[in-house]
Amino acid sequence: RGGKEDSRGALVVLEGLDRCGKTTQSIRLVANLEKLGHSAELWRFPDRTTSVGQMISSYLSNKSQLDDHTIHLLFSANRWEKRSLMESKLKSGITLVVDRYSYSGVAFSSAKGLDIEWCKAPEIGLLAPDLVVCLDIPPEKAAERGGYGGERYEQLEFQKKVGQNYQVLRGPTWKIIDACLPMEDVEEQLQEMVLDCVKTCQEGKPLSCLWS
Ligand code: NYM
C-alpha cells in the first residue's frame, strides 16, 4: 500500500526523434511541476559534463571516431555513473524529468545495425522509468523543423530507422503524445500524464529496474 515512508519522486523519461521538442517540453514540465509545489529536476542523457560524457560529445560532433559497440557502451556507462545519484534523489522525494534514456541508447545504436538484445544488455539493472513519454513526430516533419544541427545521426534516413526501433521498444509504461500539436497542447497533455505518475510514486509505488 505504501505509507509515507515509501513516498518518493517519479522517474519520468521523454523520448523521441531529434527535433521532436523534447528539450523544450522537459524544461516547461519541470517549471510547471515546481509551480505546483513539487520538487523536480531536469536531467538529460548524454550528460556531457562527466569525462565519459565528454568522450560522447566529441564523438557526436565528429571530432573523434569510435567503434559502434564502444560508443554504445559509453552511452550506457554515462547512465551507470549517474545511477546512485538518481536513486538517492528519487528516494528524497525529487521527481526527475529525464531528456532521453536507455531507449535512445538502444534505438540509435540498433539503427546502425547492432543487435537489439546486445544493445539492451548493458542497460539491465539501471532504474526503470515510472513513465516514458514519447513525443511522436514523422521523421520528415522533424527534419523540416529548423533543420538538423549537423551532429552525427541527424539525417532523415537514419532517423526513420530510429523511429521504427522506438516502436519495437514501446512497453506498458509508454505514453505517446502527438508532437505535431501546438506546443501548449503537448505541454498540457504531458503535465496531466506526469501528475498522475507523480501521485502513484508519492503513494509508495516501488522502484524497479530495467529491463522490464
Ligand atoms: N543518443 C543519446 C544515443 O545515440 N545514445 C544514447 O544513449 C543517448 C542518450 O545522442 N542524436 C544520441 C541521440 C542524439 C544524440 O542527444 C545527442 P541530444 O539529446 O541531442 O543531446
XYZ file of N, CA and C and ligand atoms in Angstrom:
657
model
N 0.813 -1.209 0.000
C 0.000 0.000 0.000
C 0.849 1.263 0.000
N 1.912 1.221 0.801
C 2.811 2.348 0.760
C 2.426 3.452 1.712
N 3.103 3.523 2.813
C 2.872 4.623 3.748
C 3.724 5.796 3.351
N 3.778 6.789 4.219
C 4.529 7.996 3.917
C 6.022 7.702 3.738
N 6.512 6.701 4.463
C 7.955 6.386 4.422
C 8.395 5.857 3.059
N 7.435 5.336 2.256
C 7.773 4.823 0.932
C 7.601 5.877 -0.162
N 7.160 7.060 0.246
C 6.918 8.120 -0.725
C 8.230 8.485 -1.428
N 8.152 8.720 -2.710
C 9.358 9.070 -3.474
C 8.989 9.915 -4.679
N 10.008 10.435 -5.337
C 9.783 11.165 -6.577
C 9.602 10.186 -7.734
N 9.131 10.698 -8.856
C 8.891 9.857 -10.037
C 10.052 9.988 -11.017
N 10.333 8.886 -11.695
C 11.324 8.906 -12.774
C 10.578 8.964 -14.106
N 10.632 10.137 -14.709
C 9.879 10.380 -15.944
C 10.873 10.600 -17.084
N 10.708 9.860 -18.150
C 11.631 9.962 -19.286
C 10.892 10.486 -20.521
N 11.527 11.404 -21.210
C 10.996 11.866 -22.501
C 11.864 11.308 -23.619
N 11.213 10.713 -24.594
C 11.935 10.165 -25.737
C 11.318 10.676 -27.032
N 12.052 10.520 -28.102
C 11.557 10.927 -29.414
C 12.721 11.242 -30.331
N 12.399 11.414 -31.603
C 13.439 11.706 -32.595
C 14.071 13.067 -32.320
N 15.235 13.291 -32.897
C 15.857 14.605 -32.836
C 14.884 15.631 -33.417
N 14.774 16.769 -32.752
C 13.898 17.895 -33.145
C 12.403 17.649 -32.901
N 12.076 16.729 -31.996
C 10.653 16.484 -31.728
C 10.107 17.431 -30.656
N 10.996 18.173 -29.998
C 10.547 19.125 -28.978
C 10.756 18.664 -27.544
N 11.479 17.570 -27.367
C 11.729 17.020 -26.021
C 12.342 18.024 -25.061
N 13.361 18.721 -25.540
C 14.097 19.599 -24.634
C 13.216 20.754 -24.161
N 12.529 21.400 -25.107
C 11.602 22.482 -24.759
C 10.556 21.985 -23.772
N 9.974 20.829 -24.065
C 8.902 20.314 -23.216
C 9.416 19.893 -21.843
N 10.618 19.360 -21.776
C 11.095 18.933 -20.464
C 11.394 20.145 -19.576
N 11.871 21.227 -20.186
C 12.119 22.457 -19.414
C 10.792 23.010 -18.867
N 9.788 23.075 -19.740
C 8.478 23.583 -19.320
C 7.856 22.713 -18.243
N 8.003 21.399 -18.413
C 7.417 20.465 -17.460
C 7.997 20.666 -16.060
N 9.306 20.786 -15.976
C 9.933 20.968 -14.663
C 9.450 22.277 -14.031
N 9.380 23.337 -14.830
C 8.898 24.628 -14.316
C 7.460 24.493 -13.811
N 6.628 23.793 -14.580
C 5.226 23.617 -14.172
C 5.096 22.791 -12.902
N 5.898 21.740 -12.789
C 5.842 20.905 -11.582
C 6.235 21.726 -10.360
N 7.272 22.536 -10.522
C 7.717 23.365 -9.394
C 6.655 24.379 -8.999
N 5.994 24.960 -9.992
C 4.915 25.922 -9.721
C 3.810 25.282 -8.899
N 3.587 23.987 -9.144
C 2.538 23.270 -8.426
C 3.026 22.732 -7.080
N 4.261 23.083 -6.726
C 4.764 22.722 -5.402
C 5.500 21.389 -5.326
N 5.792 20.777 -6.465
C 6.550 19.520 -6.457
C 8.030 19.837 -6.607
N 8.891 19.050 -5.954
C 10.311 19.259 -6.250
C 10.688 18.390 -7.441
N 11.304 19.043 -8.398
C 11.625 18.358 -9.660
C 12.945 18.872 -10.210
N 13.654 17.988 -10.901
C 14.912 18.371 -11.543
C 14.901 17.900 -12.983
N 15.564 18.683 -13.820
C 15.718 18.311 -15.224
C 17.075 17.642 -15.415
N 17.055 16.432 -15.935
C 18.287 15.706 -16.271
C 18.275 15.418 -17.757
N 19.466 15.145 -18.312
C 19.491 14.722 -19.706
C 20.644 13.760 -19.944
N 20.398 12.860 -20.890
C 21.465 11.962 -21.357
C 21.621 12.154 -22.851
N 22.857 12.182 -23.383
C 24.076 12.065 -22.617
C 24.287 13.256 -21.674
N 24.851 12.976 -20.487
C 25.274 14.041 -19.588
C 26.713 14.373 -20.000
N 26.851 15.479 -20.719
C 28.143 15.798 -21.337
C 29.140 16.399 -20.354
N 28.740 16.556 -19.078
C 29.640 17.205 -18.110
C 30.675 16.246 -17.512
N 30.440 14.935 -17.581
C 31.381 13.984 -16.985
C 32.484 13.670 -17.997
N 33.519 12.947 -17.574
C 34.583 12.654 -18.537
C 34.104 11.661 -19.600
N 33.265 10.719 -19.213
C 32.655 9.837 -20.223
C 31.804 10.690 -21.180
N 31.061 11.617 -20.616
C 30.192 12.490 -21.404
C 30.972 13.334 -22.401
N 32.167 13.710 -22.019
C 32.990 14.496 -22.948
C 33.460 13.648 -24.133
N 33.730 12.373 -23.867
C 34.088 11.476 -24.981
C 32.903 11.333 -25.937
N 31.713 11.223 -25.362
C 30.496 11.096 -26.174
C 30.284 12.356 -27.011
N 30.452 13.498 -26.361
C 30.223 14.769 -27.036
C 31.187 14.943 -28.208
N 32.418 14.550 -27.995
C 33.409 14.678 -29.050
C 33.081 13.734 -30.225
N 32.563 12.561 -29.900
C 32.124 11.622 -30.944
C 30.945 12.192 -31.727
N 29.964 12.741 -31.004
C 28.754 13.247 -31.673
C 29.067 14.418 -32.599
N 30.062 15.218 -32.225
C 30.381 16.366 -33.073
C 31.457 16.013 -34.111
N 31.665 14.697 -34.306
C 32.601 14.205 -35.325
C 34.054 14.588 -35.077
N 34.385 14.900 -33.826
C 35.783 15.226 -33.513
C 36.572 13.973 -33.188
N 35.850 12.872 -32.974
C 36.557 11.603 -32.774
C 35.758 10.474 -33.406
N 36.440 9.375 -33.685
C 35.795 8.200 -34.274
C 35.843 7.078 -33.243
N 34.764 6.354 -33.101
C 34.739 5.204 -32.196
C 33.969 4.078 -32.854
N 34.371 2.866 -32.542
C 33.635 1.687 -32.980
C 32.202 1.752 -32.433
N 31.232 1.265 -33.205
C 29.814 1.359 -32.819
C 29.523 0.721 -31.455
N 30.166 -0.395 -31.172
C 29.939 -1.057 -29.875
C 30.507 -0.210 -28.744
N 31.670 0.363 -28.998
C 32.354 1.150 -27.969
C 31.512 2.361 -27.573
N 31.011 3.097 -28.559
C 30.218 4.289 -28.226
C 28.912 3.874 -27.540
N 28.370 2.737 -27.939
C 27.157 2.262 -27.264
C 27.424 2.056 -25.770
N 28.537 1.411 -25.465
C 28.864 1.133 -24.062
C 29.185 2.412 -23.298
N 29.728 3.415 -23.989
C 29.994 4.699 -23.317
C 28.679 5.398 -22.947
N 27.710 5.379 -23.866
C 26.396 5.960 -23.543
C 25.817 5.256 -22.316
N 25.975 3.934 -22.280
C 25.452 3.171 -21.156
C 26.217 3.511 -19.869
N 27.537 3.570 -19.963
C 28.369 3.922 -18.798
C 27.984 5.290 -18.249
N 27.617 6.188 -19.143
C 27.209 7.542 -18.766
C 25.930 7.516 -17.916
N 25.070 6.519 -18.170
C 23.885 6.369 -17.312
C 24.267 5.669 -16.010
N 25.142 4.659 -16.086
C 25.552 3.956 -14.866
C 26.239 4.890 -13.879
N 27.028 5.836 -14.380
C 27.746 6.707 -13.438
C 26.783 7.648 -12.709
N 25.545 7.744 -13.170
C 24.551 8.623 -12.540
C 23.508 7.836 -11.754
N 23.615 6.493 -11.783
C 22.547 5.674 -11.207
C 22.325 5.899 -9.722
N 23.428 5.935 -8.948
C 23.231 6.029 -7.494
C 22.697 7.405 -7.103
N 23.152 8.450 -7.795
C 22.621 9.794 -7.510
C 21.134 9.854 -7.873
N 20.805 9.209 -8.979
C 19.419 9.160 -9.432
C 18.541 8.520 -8.344
N 19.006 7.392 -7.824
C 18.238 6.677 -6.805
C 18.080 7.511 -5.536
N 19.159 8.175 -5.117
C 19.030 8.941 -3.866
C 18.127 10.159 -4.045
N 18.182 10.789 -5.205
C 17.276 11.938 -5.463
C 15.818 11.477 -5.431
N 15.541 10.360 -6.109
C 14.158 9.861 -6.152
C 13.671 9.536 -4.745
N 14.538 8.870 -3.969
C 14.148 8.494 -2.610
C 13.969 9.698 -1.702
N 14.647 10.805 -2.029
C 14.460 12.008 -1.216
C 13.228 12.798 -1.669
N 12.486 12.258 -2.623
C 11.207 12.873 -2.997
C 11.263 13.775 -4.215
N 12.421 13.803 -4.865
C 12.543 14.663 -6.048
C 12.123 13.894 -7.300
N 11.270 14.515 -8.092
C 10.880 13.930 -9.381
C 11.929 14.306 -10.419
N 12.398 13.314 -11.171
C 13.399 13.577 -12.204
C 12.750 13.491 -13.579
N 12.898 14.564 -14.320
C 12.432 14.590 -15.705
C 13.681 14.414 -16.559
N 13.757 13.305 -17.276
C 14.987 12.950 -17.969
C 14.781 13.011 -19.480
N 15.565 13.881 -20.106
C 15.529 14.084 -21.549
C 16.432 13.019 -22.177
N 15.852 11.934 -22.667
C 16.498 10.737 -23.235
C 17.059 9.808 -22.162
N 16.959 8.502 -22.456
C 17.454 7.489 -21.511
C 17.819 6.228 -22.302
N 17.708 5.078 -21.689
C 18.137 3.815 -22.315
C 17.488 3.547 -23.665
N 16.265 4.041 -23.856
C 15.552 3.779 -25.115
C 16.253 4.467 -26.273
N 16.770 5.683 -26.033
C 17.600 6.334 -27.065
C 18.831 5.492 -27.307
N 19.408 4.997 -26.214
C 20.614 4.181 -26.330
C 20.386 3.010 -27.273
N 19.286 2.289 -27.059
C 19.004 1.099 -27.861
C 18.529 1.487 -29.266
N 17.640 2.464 -29.357
C 17.057 2.819 -30.661
C 18.115 3.368 -31.625
N 19.034 4.192 -31.115
C 20.046 4.775 -32.010
C 21.104 3.744 -32.387
N 21.594 2.982 -31.416
C 22.653 2.013 -31.747
C 22.131 0.908 -32.646
N 20.892 0.448 -32.408
C 20.423 -0.644 -33.254
C 20.071 -0.129 -34.646
N 19.840 1.179 -34.785
C 19.636 1.756 -36.122
C 20.912 1.668 -36.968
N 22.049 1.462 -36.300
C 23.308 1.277 -37.049
C 23.513 -0.165 -37.441
N 22.610 -1.038 -36.954
C 22.722 -2.452 -37.310
C 23.147 -3.346 -36.162
N 23.375 -2.787 -34.975
C 23.730 -3.642 -33.834
C 22.502 -4.422 -33.380
N 22.733 -5.612 -32.878
C 21.654 -6.477 -32.416
C 20.930 -5.823 -31.226
N 19.600 -5.829 -31.286
C 18.834 -5.098 -30.266
C 19.015 -5.692 -28.869
N 19.097 -7.010 -28.757
C 19.293 -7.628 -27.440
C 20.678 -7.309 -26.886
N 21.660 -7.274 -27.774
C 23.020 -6.894 -27.345
C 22.988 -5.448 -26.810
N 22.226 -4.601 -27.473
C 22.134 -3.196 -27.065
C 21.448 -3.043 -25.708
N 20.475 -3.898 -25.433
C 19.749 -3.789 -24.168
C 20.575 -4.269 -22.977
N 21.456 -5.242 -23.234
C 22.150 -5.925 -22.128
C 22.843 -4.988 -21.122
N 23.643 -4.021 -21.558
C 24.318 -3.178 -20.554
C 23.374 -2.230 -19.804
N 22.138 -2.148 -20.250
C 21.156 -1.273 -19.579
C 20.452 -2.005 -18.433
N 20.604 -3.337 -18.382
C 19.922 -4.130 -17.358
C 20.437 -3.741 -15.980
N 19.515 -3.391 -15.089
C 19.895 -3.007 -13.730
C 19.838 -1.504 -13.492
N 19.773 -0.725 -14.566
C 19.536 0.716 -14.388
C 18.105 0.899 -13.878
N 17.807 2.051 -13.284
C 16.456 2.259 -12.760
C 15.454 2.330 -13.899
N 14.324 1.663 -13.719
C 13.272 1.685 -14.738
C 12.428 2.935 -14.555
N 12.131 3.648 -15.635
C 11.270 4.818 -15.522
C 9.865 4.424 -15.060
N 9.210 5.336 -14.337
C 7.805 5.122 -13.975
C 6.902 5.463 -15.141
N 7.397 6.337 -16.002
C 6.633 6.773 -17.164
C 7.610 7.158 -18.274
N 7.339 6.682 -19.473
C 8.100 7.123 -20.646
C 7.111 7.820 -21.566
N 7.371 9.073 -21.868
C 6.507 9.774 -22.811
C 7.274 9.945 -24.106
N 6.687 9.437 -25.171
C 7.316 9.535 -26.481
C 6.620 10.639 -27.270
N 7.383 11.642 -27.670
C 6.829 12.717 -28.498
C 6.940 12.264 -29.944
N 5.786 11.928 -30.475
C 5.720 11.266 -31.766
C 5.675 12.270 -32.908
N 6.598 12.137 -33.837
C 6.641 13.055 -34.982
C 7.135 12.281 -36.213
N 6.506 12.496 -37.385
C 7.043 11.847 -38.577
C 8.455 12.382 -38.844
N 9.393 11.508 -39.198
C 10.777 11.934 -39.407
C 10.896 13.106 -40.387
N 10.044 13.122 -41.409
C 10.101 14.208 -42.411
C 9.759 15.555 -41.761
N 8.757 15.537 -40.865
C 8.349 16.764 -40.172
C 9.463 17.261 -39.260
N 10.097 16.321 -38.567
C 11.177 16.696 -37.648
C 12.311 17.351 -38.419
N 12.597 16.806 -39.615
C 13.693 17.330 -40.434
C 13.418 18.762 -40.909
N 12.113 19.079 -41.063
C 11.738 20.431 -41.524
C 11.915 21.483 -40.439
N 11.878 21.048 -39.183
C 11.911 21.995 -38.058
C 13.274 22.644 -37.875
N 13.515 23.701 -38.569
C 14.746 24.456 -38.368
C 16.004 23.690 -38.786
N 15.808 22.544 -39.413
C 16.963 21.775 -39.889
C 17.710 21.121 -38.748
N 18.507 20.147 -39.068
C 19.308 19.473 -38.067
C 20.592 20.253 -37.820
N 21.165 20.045 -36.656
C 22.336 20.826 -36.261
C 23.678 20.330 -36.793
N 23.665 19.198 -37.487
C 24.929 18.724 -38.054
C 25.679 17.737 -37.183
N 25.076 17.337 -36.033
C 25.713 16.288 -35.248
C 25.481 14.947 -35.943
N 26.279 13.989 -35.560
C 26.104 12.627 -36.019
C 24.651 12.186 -35.779
N 24.093 11.377 -36.599
C 22.736 10.813 -36.516
C 21.632 11.752 -37.012
N 21.941 13.035 -37.227
C 20.885 13.978 -37.600
C 20.644 13.954 -39.113
N 20.190 12.786 -39.591
C 19.897 12.612 -41.011
C 18.593 11.850 -41.147
N 17.828 12.233 -42.165
C 16.478 11.698 -42.320
C 16.425 10.171 -42.351
N 17.241 9.548 -43.191
C 17.167 8.088 -43.335
C 17.479 7.389 -42.017
N 18.446 7.918 -41.306
C 18.818 7.334 -40.018
C 17.688 7.505 -38.994
N 17.090 8.688 -38.977
C 16.009 8.973 -38.018
C 14.792 8.074 -38.284
N 14.577 7.724 -39.546
C 13.462 6.816 -39.867
C 13.676 5.473 -39.192
N 14.914 4.982 -39.213
C 15.225 3.699 -38.574
C 15.058 3.812 -37.059
N 15.500 4.933 -36.504
C 15.367 5.139 -35.056
C 13.884 5.092 -34.678
N 13.052 5.747 -35.484
C 11.606 5.769 -35.239
C 11.019 4.368 -35.218
N 11.466 3.525 -36.138
C 10.981 2.129 -36.181
C 11.421 1.381 -34.926
N 12.641 1.648 -34.475
C 13.130 0.970 -33.271
C 12.354 1.393 -32.025
N 12.006 2.672 -31.948
C 11.180 3.134 -30.814
C 9.879 2.327 -30.756
N 9.310 2.055 -31.931
C 8.044 1.298 -31.967
C 8.211 -0.089 -31.368
N 9.362 -0.702 -31.652
C 9.640 -2.043 -31.128
C 9.788 -2.013 -29.610
N 10.323 -0.896 -29.090
C 10.628 -0.806 -27.653
C 9.418 -0.445 -26.794
N 8.361 0.076 -27.416
C 7.197 0.539 -26.662
C 6.644 -0.534 -25.726
N 6.533 -0.185 -24.449
C 6.020 -1.138 -23.463
C 4.866 -0.530 -22.693
N 4.443 -1.176 -21.602
C 3.272 -0.707 -20.854
C 3.472 0.642 -20.145
N 4.720 1.064 -19.904
C 4.911 2.363 -19.232
C 4.982 3.505 -20.245
N 4.767 3.199 -21.533
C 4.888 4.227 -22.572
C 3.566 4.935 -22.823
N 3.678 6.258 -22.986
C 2.530 7.042 -23.432
C 3.019 7.854 -24.629
N 2.133 8.040 -25.583
C 2.514 8.750 -26.810
C 1.784 10.086 -26.870
N 2.499 11.126 -27.231
C 1.855 12.419 -27.499
C 2.211 12.821 -28.924
N 1.228 13.322 -29.637
C 1.450 13.803 -30.998
C 2.238 15.115 -30.946
N 3.501 15.041 -31.335
C 4.393 16.201 -31.226
C 4.117 17.265 -32.279
N 3.167 16.993 -33.193
C 2.807 17.998 -34.194
C 1.710 18.931 -33.690
N 1.137 18.615 -32.528
C 0.129 19.507 -31.935
C 0.803 20.809 -31.505
N 0.015 21.884 -31.312
C 0.612 23.123 -30.803
C 1.342 22.854 -29.479
N 2.439 23.568 -29.285
C 3.297 23.382 -28.115
C 2.534 23.360 -26.793
N 1.536 24.262 -26.683
C 0.769 24.384 -25.426
C -0.051 23.119 -25.178
N -0.548 22.518 -26.248
C -1.343 21.289 -26.105
C -0.467 20.118 -25.661
N 0.715 20.048 -26.252
C 1.659 18.998 -25.861
C 1.990 19.168 -24.378
N 2.255 20.412 -24.006
C 2.611 20.745 -22.618
C 1.513 20.309 -21.644
N 0.278 20.583 -22.016
C -0.852 20.268 -21.147
C -1.041 18.752 -21.001
N -0.977 18.043 -22.125
C -1.127 16.576 -22.077
C -0.021 15.936 -21.253
N 1.174 16.441 -21.474
C 2.337 15.902 -20.769
C 2.183 16.096 -19.262
N 1.801 17.303 -18.883
C 1.657 17.609 -17.459
C 0.620 16.707 -16.794
N -0.470 16.482 -17.481
C -1.525 15.640 -16.930
C -1.014 14.212 -16.677
N -0.310 13.659 -17.663
C 0.246 12.302 -17.515
C 1.225 12.233 -16.356
N 2.062 13.259 -16.262
C 3.129 13.233 -15.268
C 2.563 13.409 -13.850
N 1.564 14.281 -13.697
C 0.981 14.488 -12.360
C 0.372 13.189 -11.827
N -0.233 12.452 -12.712
C -0.793 11.161 -12.364
C 0.282 10.211 -11.843
N 1.384 10.202 -12.564
C 2.509 9.331 -12.232
C 3.172 9.768 -10.919
N 3.326 11.076 -10.738
C 3.920 11.612 -9.502
C 3.088 11.152 -8.302
N 1.782 11.166 -8.471
C 0.883 10.777 -7.388
C 1.102 9.310 -6.995
N 1.180 8.414 -7.973
C 1.368 6.994 -7.619
C 2.725 6.759 -6.949
N 3.711 7.550 -7.308
C 5.026 7.390 -6.671
C 5.007 7.947 -5.247
N 4.268 9.028 -5.049
C 4.106 9.577 -3.684
C 3.422 8.565 -2.786
N 2.522 7.790 -3.391
C 1.774 6.796 -2.621
C 2.589 5.532 -2.358
N 3.818 5.498 -2.864
C 4.713 4.402 -2.492
C 4.937 3.325 -3.523
N 4.639 3.600 -4.780
C 4.951 2.616 -5.830
C 6.451 2.284 -5.761
N 6.814 0.980 -5.694
C 8.238 0.654 -5.558
C 9.047 0.955 -6.817
N 10.321 1.277 -6.610
C 11.228 1.475 -7.735
C 11.538 0.115 -8.341
N 11.737 0.066 -9.653
C 12.149 -1.203 -10.259
C 13.292 -0.948 -11.236
N 13.792 -2.030 -11.811
C 14.975 -1.924 -12.675
C 14.670 -2.343 -14.102
N 15.473 -1.825 -15.019
C 15.419 -2.274 -16.410
C 16.016 -3.684 -16.475
N 15.692 -4.567 -17.385
C 14.849 -4.174 -18.484
C 13.481 -4.782 -18.260
N 12.482 -3.996 -17.941
C 11.159 -4.587 -17.672
C 10.098 -3.827 -18.431
N 21.994 9.184 -28.221
C 21.568 9.567 -26.983
C 22.456 7.892 -28.440
O 22.841 7.547 -29.550
N 22.502 7.018 -27.393
C 22.085 7.361 -26.129
O 22.150 6.537 -25.204
C 21.604 8.704 -25.911
C 21.167 9.126 -24.552
O 22.831 11.232 -28.924
N 21.088 12.263 -31.563
C 22.014 10.165 -29.317
C 20.704 10.784 -29.655
C 21.045 12.188 -30.128
C 22.436 12.439 -29.568
O 21.424 13.756 -27.847
C 22.556 13.586 -28.605
P 20.848 15.243 -27.563
O 19.549 14.988 -26.868
O 20.699 15.885 -28.924
O 21.884 15.922 -26.698
